[in-house]
Coordinates of C-alpha atoms and ligand atoms in Angstrom, one line a residue:
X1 CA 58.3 70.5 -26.8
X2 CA 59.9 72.1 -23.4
X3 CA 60.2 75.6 -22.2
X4 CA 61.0 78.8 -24.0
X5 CA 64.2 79.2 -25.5
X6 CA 64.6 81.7 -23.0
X7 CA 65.1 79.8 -20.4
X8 CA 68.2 78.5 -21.3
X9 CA 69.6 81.9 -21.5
X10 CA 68.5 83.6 -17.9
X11 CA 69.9 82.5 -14.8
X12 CA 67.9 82.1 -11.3
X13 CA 69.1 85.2 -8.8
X14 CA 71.7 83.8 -7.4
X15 CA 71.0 86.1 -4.6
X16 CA 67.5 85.2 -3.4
X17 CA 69.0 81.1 -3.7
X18 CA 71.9 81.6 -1.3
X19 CA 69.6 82.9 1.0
X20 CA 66.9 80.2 0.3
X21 CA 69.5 77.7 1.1
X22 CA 71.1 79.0 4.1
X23 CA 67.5 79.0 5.4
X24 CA 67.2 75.4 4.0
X25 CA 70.0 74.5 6.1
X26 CA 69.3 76.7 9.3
X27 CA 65.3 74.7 9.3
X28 CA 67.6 71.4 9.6
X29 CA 69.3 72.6 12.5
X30 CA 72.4 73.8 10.9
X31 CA 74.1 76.6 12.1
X32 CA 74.6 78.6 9.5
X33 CA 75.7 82.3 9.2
X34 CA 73.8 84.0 6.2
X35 CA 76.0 86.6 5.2
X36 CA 73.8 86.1 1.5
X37 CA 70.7 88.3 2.2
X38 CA 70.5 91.9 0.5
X39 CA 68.0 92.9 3.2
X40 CA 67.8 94.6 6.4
X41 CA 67.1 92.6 9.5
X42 CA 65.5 95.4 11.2
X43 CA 61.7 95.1 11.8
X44 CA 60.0 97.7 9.5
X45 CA 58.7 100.7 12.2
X46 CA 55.8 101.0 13.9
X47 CA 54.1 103.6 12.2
X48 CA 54.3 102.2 9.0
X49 CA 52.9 99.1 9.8
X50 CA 50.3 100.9 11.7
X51 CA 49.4 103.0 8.9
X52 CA 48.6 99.7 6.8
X53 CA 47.1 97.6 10.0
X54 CA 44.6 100.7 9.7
X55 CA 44.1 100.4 5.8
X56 CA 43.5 97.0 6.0
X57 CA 40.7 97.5 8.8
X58 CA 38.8 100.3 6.9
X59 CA 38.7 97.5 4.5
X60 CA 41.4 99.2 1.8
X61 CA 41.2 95.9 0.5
X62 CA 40.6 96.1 -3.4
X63 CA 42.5 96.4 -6.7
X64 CA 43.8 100.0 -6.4
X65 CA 44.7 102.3 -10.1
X66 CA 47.5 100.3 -11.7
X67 CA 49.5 103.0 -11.0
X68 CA 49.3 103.3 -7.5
X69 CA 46.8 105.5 -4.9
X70 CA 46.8 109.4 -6.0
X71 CA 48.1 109.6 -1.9
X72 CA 51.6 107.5 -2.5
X73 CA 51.9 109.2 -6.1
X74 CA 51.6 112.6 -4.1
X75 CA 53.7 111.6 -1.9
X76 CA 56.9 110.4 -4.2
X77 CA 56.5 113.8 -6.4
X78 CA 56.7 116.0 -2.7
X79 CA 59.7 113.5 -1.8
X80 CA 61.6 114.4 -5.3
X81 CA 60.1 118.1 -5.4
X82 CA 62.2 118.2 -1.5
X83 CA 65.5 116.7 -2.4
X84 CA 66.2 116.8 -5.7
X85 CA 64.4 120.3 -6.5
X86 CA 62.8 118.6 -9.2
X87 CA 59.2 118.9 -10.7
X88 CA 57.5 115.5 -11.6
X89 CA 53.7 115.2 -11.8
X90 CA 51.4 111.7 -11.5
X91 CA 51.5 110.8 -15.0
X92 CA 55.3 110.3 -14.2
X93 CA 55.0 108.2 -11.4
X94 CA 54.2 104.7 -11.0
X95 CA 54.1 102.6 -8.1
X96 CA 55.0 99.1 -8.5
X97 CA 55.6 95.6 -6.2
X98 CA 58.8 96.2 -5.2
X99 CA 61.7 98.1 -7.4
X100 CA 62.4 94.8 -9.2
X101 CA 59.1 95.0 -10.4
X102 CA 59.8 98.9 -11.7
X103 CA 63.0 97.9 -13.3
X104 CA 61.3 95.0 -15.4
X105 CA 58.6 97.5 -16.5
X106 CA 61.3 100.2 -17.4
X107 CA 63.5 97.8 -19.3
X108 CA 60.3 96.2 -21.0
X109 CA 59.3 99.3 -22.0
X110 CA 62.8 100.4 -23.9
X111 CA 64.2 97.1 -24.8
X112 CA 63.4 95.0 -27.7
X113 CA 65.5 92.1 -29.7
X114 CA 68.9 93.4 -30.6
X115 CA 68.7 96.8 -28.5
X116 CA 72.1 97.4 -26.2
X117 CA 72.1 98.3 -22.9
X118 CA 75.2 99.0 -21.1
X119 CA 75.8 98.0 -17.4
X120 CA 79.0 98.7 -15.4
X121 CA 80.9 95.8 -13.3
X122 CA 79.7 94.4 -10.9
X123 CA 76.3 94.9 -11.8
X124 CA 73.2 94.0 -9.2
X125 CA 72.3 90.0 -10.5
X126 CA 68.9 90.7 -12.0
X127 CA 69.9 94.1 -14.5
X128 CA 71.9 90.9 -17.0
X129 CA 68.4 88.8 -17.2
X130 CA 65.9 91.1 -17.0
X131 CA 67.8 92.7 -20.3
X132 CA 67.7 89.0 -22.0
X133 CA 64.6 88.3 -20.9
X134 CA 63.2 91.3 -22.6
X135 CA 65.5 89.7 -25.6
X136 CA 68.3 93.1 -25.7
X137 CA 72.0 92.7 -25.4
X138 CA 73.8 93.7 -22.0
X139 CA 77.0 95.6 -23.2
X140 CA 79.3 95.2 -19.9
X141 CA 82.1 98.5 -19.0
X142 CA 84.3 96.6 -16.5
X143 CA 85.7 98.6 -13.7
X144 CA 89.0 97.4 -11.1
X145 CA 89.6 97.5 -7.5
X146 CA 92.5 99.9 -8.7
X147 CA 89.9 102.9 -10.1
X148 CA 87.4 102.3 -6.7
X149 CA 85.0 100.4 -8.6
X150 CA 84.4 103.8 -10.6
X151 CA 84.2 104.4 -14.5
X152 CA 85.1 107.1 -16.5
X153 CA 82.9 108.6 -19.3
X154 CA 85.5 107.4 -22.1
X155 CA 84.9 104.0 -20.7
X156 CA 81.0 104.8 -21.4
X157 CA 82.1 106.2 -24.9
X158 CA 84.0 103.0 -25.6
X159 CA 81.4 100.8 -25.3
X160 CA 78.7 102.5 -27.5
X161 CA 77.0 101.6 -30.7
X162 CA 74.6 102.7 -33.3
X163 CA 72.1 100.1 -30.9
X164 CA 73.1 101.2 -27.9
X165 CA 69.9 102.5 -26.2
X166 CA 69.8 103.0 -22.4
X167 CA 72.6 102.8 -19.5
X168 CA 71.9 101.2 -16.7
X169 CA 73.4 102.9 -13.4
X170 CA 73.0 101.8 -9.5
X171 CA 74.5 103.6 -7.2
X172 CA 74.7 103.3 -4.3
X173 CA 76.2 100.4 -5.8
X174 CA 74.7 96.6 -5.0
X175 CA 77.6 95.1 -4.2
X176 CA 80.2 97.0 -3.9
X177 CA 79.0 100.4 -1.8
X178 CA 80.9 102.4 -3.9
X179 CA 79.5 105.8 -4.7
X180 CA 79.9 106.8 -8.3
X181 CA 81.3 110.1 -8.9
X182 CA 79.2 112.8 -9.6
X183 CA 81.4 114.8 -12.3
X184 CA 80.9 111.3 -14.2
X185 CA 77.1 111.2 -13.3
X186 CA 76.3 114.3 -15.2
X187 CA 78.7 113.7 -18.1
X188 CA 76.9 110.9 -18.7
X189 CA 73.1 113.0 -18.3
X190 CA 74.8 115.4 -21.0
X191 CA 75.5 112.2 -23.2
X192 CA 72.1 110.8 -23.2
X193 CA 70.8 114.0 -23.7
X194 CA 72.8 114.7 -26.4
X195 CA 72.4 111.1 -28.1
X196 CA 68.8 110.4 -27.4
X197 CA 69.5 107.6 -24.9
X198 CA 67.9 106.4 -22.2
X199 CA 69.5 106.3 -18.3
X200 CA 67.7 103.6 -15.9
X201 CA 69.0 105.0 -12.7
X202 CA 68.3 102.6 -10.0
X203 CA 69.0 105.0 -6.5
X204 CA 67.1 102.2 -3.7
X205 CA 70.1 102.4 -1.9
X206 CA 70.3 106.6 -1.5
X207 CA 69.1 106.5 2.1
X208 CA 71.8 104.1 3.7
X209 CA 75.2 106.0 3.0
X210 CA 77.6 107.6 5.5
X211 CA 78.3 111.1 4.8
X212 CA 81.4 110.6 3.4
X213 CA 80.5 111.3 -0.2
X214 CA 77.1 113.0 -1.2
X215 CA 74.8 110.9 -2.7
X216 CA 72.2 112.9 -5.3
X217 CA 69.7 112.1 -8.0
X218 CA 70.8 112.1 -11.1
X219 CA 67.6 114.1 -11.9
X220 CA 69.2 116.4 -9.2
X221 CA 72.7 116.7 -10.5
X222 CA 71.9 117.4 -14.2
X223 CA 67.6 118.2 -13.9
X224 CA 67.7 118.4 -18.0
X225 CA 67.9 114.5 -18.1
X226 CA 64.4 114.3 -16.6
X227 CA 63.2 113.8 -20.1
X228 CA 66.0 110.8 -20.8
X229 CA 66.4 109.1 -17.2
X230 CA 63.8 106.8 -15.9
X231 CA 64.7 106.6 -11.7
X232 CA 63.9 103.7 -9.7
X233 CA 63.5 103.6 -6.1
X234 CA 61.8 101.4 -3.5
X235 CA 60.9 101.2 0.1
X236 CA 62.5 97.8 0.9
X237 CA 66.0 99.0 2.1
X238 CA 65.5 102.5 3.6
X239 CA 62.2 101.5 5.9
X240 CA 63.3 97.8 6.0
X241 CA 60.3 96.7 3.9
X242 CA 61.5 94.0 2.0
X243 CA 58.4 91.9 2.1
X244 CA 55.3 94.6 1.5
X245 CA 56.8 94.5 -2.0
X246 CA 56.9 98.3 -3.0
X247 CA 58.6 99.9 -5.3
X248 CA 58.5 103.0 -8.0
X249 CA 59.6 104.9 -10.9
X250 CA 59.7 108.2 -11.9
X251 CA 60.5 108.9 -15.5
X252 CA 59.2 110.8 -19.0
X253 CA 55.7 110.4 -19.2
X254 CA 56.1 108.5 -22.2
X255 CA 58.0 105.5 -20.7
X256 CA 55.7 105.6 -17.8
X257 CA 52.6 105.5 -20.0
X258 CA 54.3 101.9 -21.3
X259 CA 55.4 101.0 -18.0
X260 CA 51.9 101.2 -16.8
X261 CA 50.3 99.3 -19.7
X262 CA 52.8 96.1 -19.0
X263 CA 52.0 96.8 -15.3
X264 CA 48.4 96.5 -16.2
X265 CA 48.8 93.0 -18.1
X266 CA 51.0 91.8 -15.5
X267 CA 49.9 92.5 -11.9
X268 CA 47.3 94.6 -11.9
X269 CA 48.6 97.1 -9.2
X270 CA 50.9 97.4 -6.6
X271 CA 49.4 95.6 -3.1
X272 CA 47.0 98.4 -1.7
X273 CA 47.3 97.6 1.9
X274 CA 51.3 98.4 1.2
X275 CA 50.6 101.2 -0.6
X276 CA 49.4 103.2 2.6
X277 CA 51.9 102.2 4.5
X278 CA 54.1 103.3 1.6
X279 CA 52.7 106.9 2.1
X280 CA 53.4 106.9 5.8
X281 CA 57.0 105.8 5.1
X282 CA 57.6 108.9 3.1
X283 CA 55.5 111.0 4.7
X284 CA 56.0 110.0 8.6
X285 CA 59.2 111.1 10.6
X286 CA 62.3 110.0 9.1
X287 CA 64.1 109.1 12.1
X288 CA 64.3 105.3 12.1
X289 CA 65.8 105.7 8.6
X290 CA 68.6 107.1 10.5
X291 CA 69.1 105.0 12.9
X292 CA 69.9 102.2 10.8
X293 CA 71.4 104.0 8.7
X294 CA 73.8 104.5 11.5
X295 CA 73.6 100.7 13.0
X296 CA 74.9 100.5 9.3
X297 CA 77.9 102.1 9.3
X298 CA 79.1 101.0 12.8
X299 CA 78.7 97.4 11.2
X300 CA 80.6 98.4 8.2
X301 CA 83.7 99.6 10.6
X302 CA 83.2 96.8 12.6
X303 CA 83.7 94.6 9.3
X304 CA 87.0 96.6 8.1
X305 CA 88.3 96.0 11.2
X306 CA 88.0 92.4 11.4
X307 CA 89.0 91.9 7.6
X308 CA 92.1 94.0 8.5
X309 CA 92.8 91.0 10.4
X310 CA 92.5 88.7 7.6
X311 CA 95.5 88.1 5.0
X312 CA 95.9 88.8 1.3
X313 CA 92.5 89.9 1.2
X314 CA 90.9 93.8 -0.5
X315 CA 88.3 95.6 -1.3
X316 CA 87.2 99.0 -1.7
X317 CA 85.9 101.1 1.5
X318 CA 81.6 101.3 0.8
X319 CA 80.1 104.1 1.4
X320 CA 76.5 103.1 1.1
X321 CA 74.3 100.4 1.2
X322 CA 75.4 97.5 3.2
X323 CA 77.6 95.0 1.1
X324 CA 81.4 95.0 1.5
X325 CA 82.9 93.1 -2.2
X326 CA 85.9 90.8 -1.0
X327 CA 88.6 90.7 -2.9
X328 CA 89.8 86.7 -1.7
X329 CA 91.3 85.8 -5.1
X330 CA 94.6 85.2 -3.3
X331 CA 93.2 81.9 -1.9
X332 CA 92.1 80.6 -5.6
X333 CA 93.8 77.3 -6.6
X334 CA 94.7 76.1 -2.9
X335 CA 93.2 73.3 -1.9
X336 CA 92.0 71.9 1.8
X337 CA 91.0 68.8 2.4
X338 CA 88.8 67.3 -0.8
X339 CA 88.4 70.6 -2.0
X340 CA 89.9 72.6 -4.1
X341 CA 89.1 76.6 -4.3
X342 CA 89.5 77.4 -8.0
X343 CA 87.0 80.9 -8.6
X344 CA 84.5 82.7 -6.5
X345 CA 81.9 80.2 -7.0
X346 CA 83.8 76.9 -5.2
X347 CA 84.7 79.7 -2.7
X348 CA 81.4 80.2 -1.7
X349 CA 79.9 76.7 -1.8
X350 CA 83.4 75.9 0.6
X351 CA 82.7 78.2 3.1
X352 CA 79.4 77.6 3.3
X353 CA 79.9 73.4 3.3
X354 CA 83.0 73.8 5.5
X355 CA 82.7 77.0 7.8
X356 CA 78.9 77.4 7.5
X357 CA 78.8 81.1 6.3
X358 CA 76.7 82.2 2.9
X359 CA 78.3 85.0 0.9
X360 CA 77.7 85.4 -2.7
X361 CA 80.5 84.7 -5.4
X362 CA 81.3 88.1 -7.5
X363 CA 80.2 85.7 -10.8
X364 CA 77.0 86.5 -10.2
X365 CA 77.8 90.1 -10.0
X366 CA 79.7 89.8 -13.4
X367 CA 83.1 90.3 -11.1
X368 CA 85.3 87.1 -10.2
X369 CA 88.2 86.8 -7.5
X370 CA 85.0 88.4 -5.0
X371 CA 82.4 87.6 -2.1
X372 CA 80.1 90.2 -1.6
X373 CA 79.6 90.1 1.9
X374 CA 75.9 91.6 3.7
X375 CA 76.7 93.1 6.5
X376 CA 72.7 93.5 7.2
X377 CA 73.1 91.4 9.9
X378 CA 73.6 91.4 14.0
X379 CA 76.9 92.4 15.1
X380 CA 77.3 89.1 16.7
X381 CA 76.4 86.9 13.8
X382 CA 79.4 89.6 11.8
X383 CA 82.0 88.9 14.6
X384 CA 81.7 85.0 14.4
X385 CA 81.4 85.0 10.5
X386 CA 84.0 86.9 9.9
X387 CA 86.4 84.4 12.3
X388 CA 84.4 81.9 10.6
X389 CA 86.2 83.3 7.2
X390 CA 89.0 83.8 8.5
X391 CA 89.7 80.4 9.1
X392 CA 88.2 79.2 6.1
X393 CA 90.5 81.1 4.1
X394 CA 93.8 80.1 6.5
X395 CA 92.9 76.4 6.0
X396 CA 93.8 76.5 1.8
X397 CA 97.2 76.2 1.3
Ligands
PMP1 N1 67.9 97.2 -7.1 C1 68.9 96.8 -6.3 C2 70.3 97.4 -6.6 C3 68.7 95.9 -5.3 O1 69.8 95.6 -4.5 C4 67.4 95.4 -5.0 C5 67.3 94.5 -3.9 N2 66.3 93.7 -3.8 C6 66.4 95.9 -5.8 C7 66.6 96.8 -6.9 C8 65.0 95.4 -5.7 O2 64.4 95.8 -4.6 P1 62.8 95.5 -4.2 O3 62.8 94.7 -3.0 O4 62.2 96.9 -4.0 O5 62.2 94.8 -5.4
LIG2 N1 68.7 92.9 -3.7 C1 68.9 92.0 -2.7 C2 70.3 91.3 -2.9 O1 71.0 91.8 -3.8 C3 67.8 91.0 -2.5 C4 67.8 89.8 -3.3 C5 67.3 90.1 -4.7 O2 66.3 90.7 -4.9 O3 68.1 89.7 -5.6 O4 70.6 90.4 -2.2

């Protein structure tokens, strides 16, 4: 007897591991560029961790309702009643730790054995295993460099089934940046409407993007697909909140209802302490969102710049969160030294055993020939990484 069959089927996040080991390797006194980590490195602000230092002394210290404080609720239905123009009330909100936590919950809650759920390329690492864990069947709709990363609703079309059940979009797109187009956005609201599908929407990223293209709710661009589109969001990226573990959904108050009932068997309820702090974060000024926002984008130019000094390498211009997907296929099957670079995988473990930089290979984001690089980082760590890669790559011939 051994572990569930499962287990052979799912994958660790290939992700969180980079980052684990880059850490592993900075504790032994290597000096190691993490390039791995899909998280800020900015401190989260001052009034939000006052706001829970001050929960936390009035003794806010107990199991809260499993689906969050009526306060945070409040405060996510104002947040979506401001910007999208959209009317939700608390038995469609649930607060959960952290968005990955949301996601499980939402996908648990729709998918069962045999159930198809379709997911664009590249696809964030945990949508594939969280949809085999809960025993459904990821349907992948590739997308190129060529089309920006961006699908088209015949691609969508294509893939269905007479078991195809929910779509799962993220976009701003982990790891590419890319924006998805908002005529497609709502063709693909009017589809679920019209087919009795479900949408998992997953918009953490819709704070960090740089004007260049809007970036709306799908509950904002098509408000009909309330009833079909279960949004997830988080504090971990905008207020730099990785750790507090924080997420939500909003959704039909059917799905919620389940989401809240696996919640309840599962964790109990979201961290409490967190959850005020959660309330200041959407509540509070909004100004330090902003300003990384903008430390984000001058890092982003600062990467183009130096790739554009790299050879034979792509890669579509982000527009939002903070990952830049390297197209370095170019370098595949050249060798340096004992090694030889045959897919994105031995590209990563390379650079990081030879030049000391962690990126992660586009396998784990469904996508060979890629790195997605994290520009979440100082702008000193980005200039000597990106030499770093530079002469990784130069060295294969
Ligand atoms: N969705 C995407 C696309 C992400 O990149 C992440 C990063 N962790 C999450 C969800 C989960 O975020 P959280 O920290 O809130 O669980
Ligand atoms: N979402 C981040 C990333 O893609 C954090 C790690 C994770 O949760 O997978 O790197």
């Amino acid at each position: 007897m051994g572990l569930a069959l499962r287990m052979s089927k799912i994958q660790e996040s290939m992700t969180l591991a980079l980052s684990a080991k880059a850490k592993k390797m900075r504790r032994e006194g290597i000096d190691v560029i993490s390039l791995s980590a899909g998280e800020p490195d900015f401190s989260t602000p001052d009034n939000i961790k006052n706001k829970a230092i001050e929960a936390l002394s009035r003794g806010f210290t107990h199991y809260t309702t499993v689906s969050g404080i009526p306060e945070l609720k409040d405060a996510i239905i104002q947040k979506y009643k401001r910007e999208s123009n959209v009317d939700y009330s608390p038995n469609q909100v649930i607060v959960s730790t952290g968005a990955k936590q949301a996601l499980y919950n939402a996908i648990f809650a729709l998918i069962g054995p045999g159930d198809e759920v379709l997911i664009p390329i590249p696809y964030w690492v945990s949508y594939r295993d969280q949809v085999i864990m809960a025993e459904g069947i990821p349907v992948f709709i590739d997308t190129d460099e060529k089309s920006g990363f961006q699908f088209s609703i015949d691609d969508v079309k294509k893939s269905l089934t007479s078991k195809t059940k929910l779509i799962l979009l993220n976009t701003p797109n982990n790891p590419t940046g890319v924006i998805y187009n908002e005529d497609v956005l709502k063709e693909i609201a009017d589809l679920a409407i019209e087919r009795d599908l479900y949408i998992i929407s997953d918009e953490i990223y819709e704070k960090i993007s740089y004007g260049e293209i809007r970036v709306r709710s799908i509950v904002a661009i098509e408000p009909k697909v309330k009833e079909r589109a279960i949004i997830i969001n988080g504090f971990s990226k905008a207020y730099a909140m990785t750790g507090w573990r924080l997420g939500y959904a909003v959704g039909p108050e059917e799905v919620i209802k389940a989401m809240n009932k696996i919640q309840g068997q599962v964790t109990s309820c979201p961290n409490s302490i967190a959850q005020w702090a959660g309330v200041e974060a959407l509540t509070g000024p909004q100004d330090e969102v902003a300003r990384m926002r903008d430390e984000f984008k001058k890092r982003r130019d600062f990467v183009m710049e130096k790739l554009a000094g790299i050879p034979h390498v792509s890669y579509v211009r982000p527009q939002g969160a903070f990952y830049i997907f390297v197209n370095i296929s170019y370098y595949f099957n050249k060798v340096y030294k004992n090694y030889k670079v045959a897919d994105s995988l031995s590209m990563s473990e390379y650079l990081l055993n030879e030049e000391k930089i962690a990126l992660v290979p586009g396998s784990a984001f469904g996508k060979e020939g890629y790195l997605r690089l994290s520009y979440a980082t100082s702008k000193e760590n980005l200039e000597k990484a990106l030499d770093r890669l530079k002469s990784g790559l130069l060295k294969l011939t």
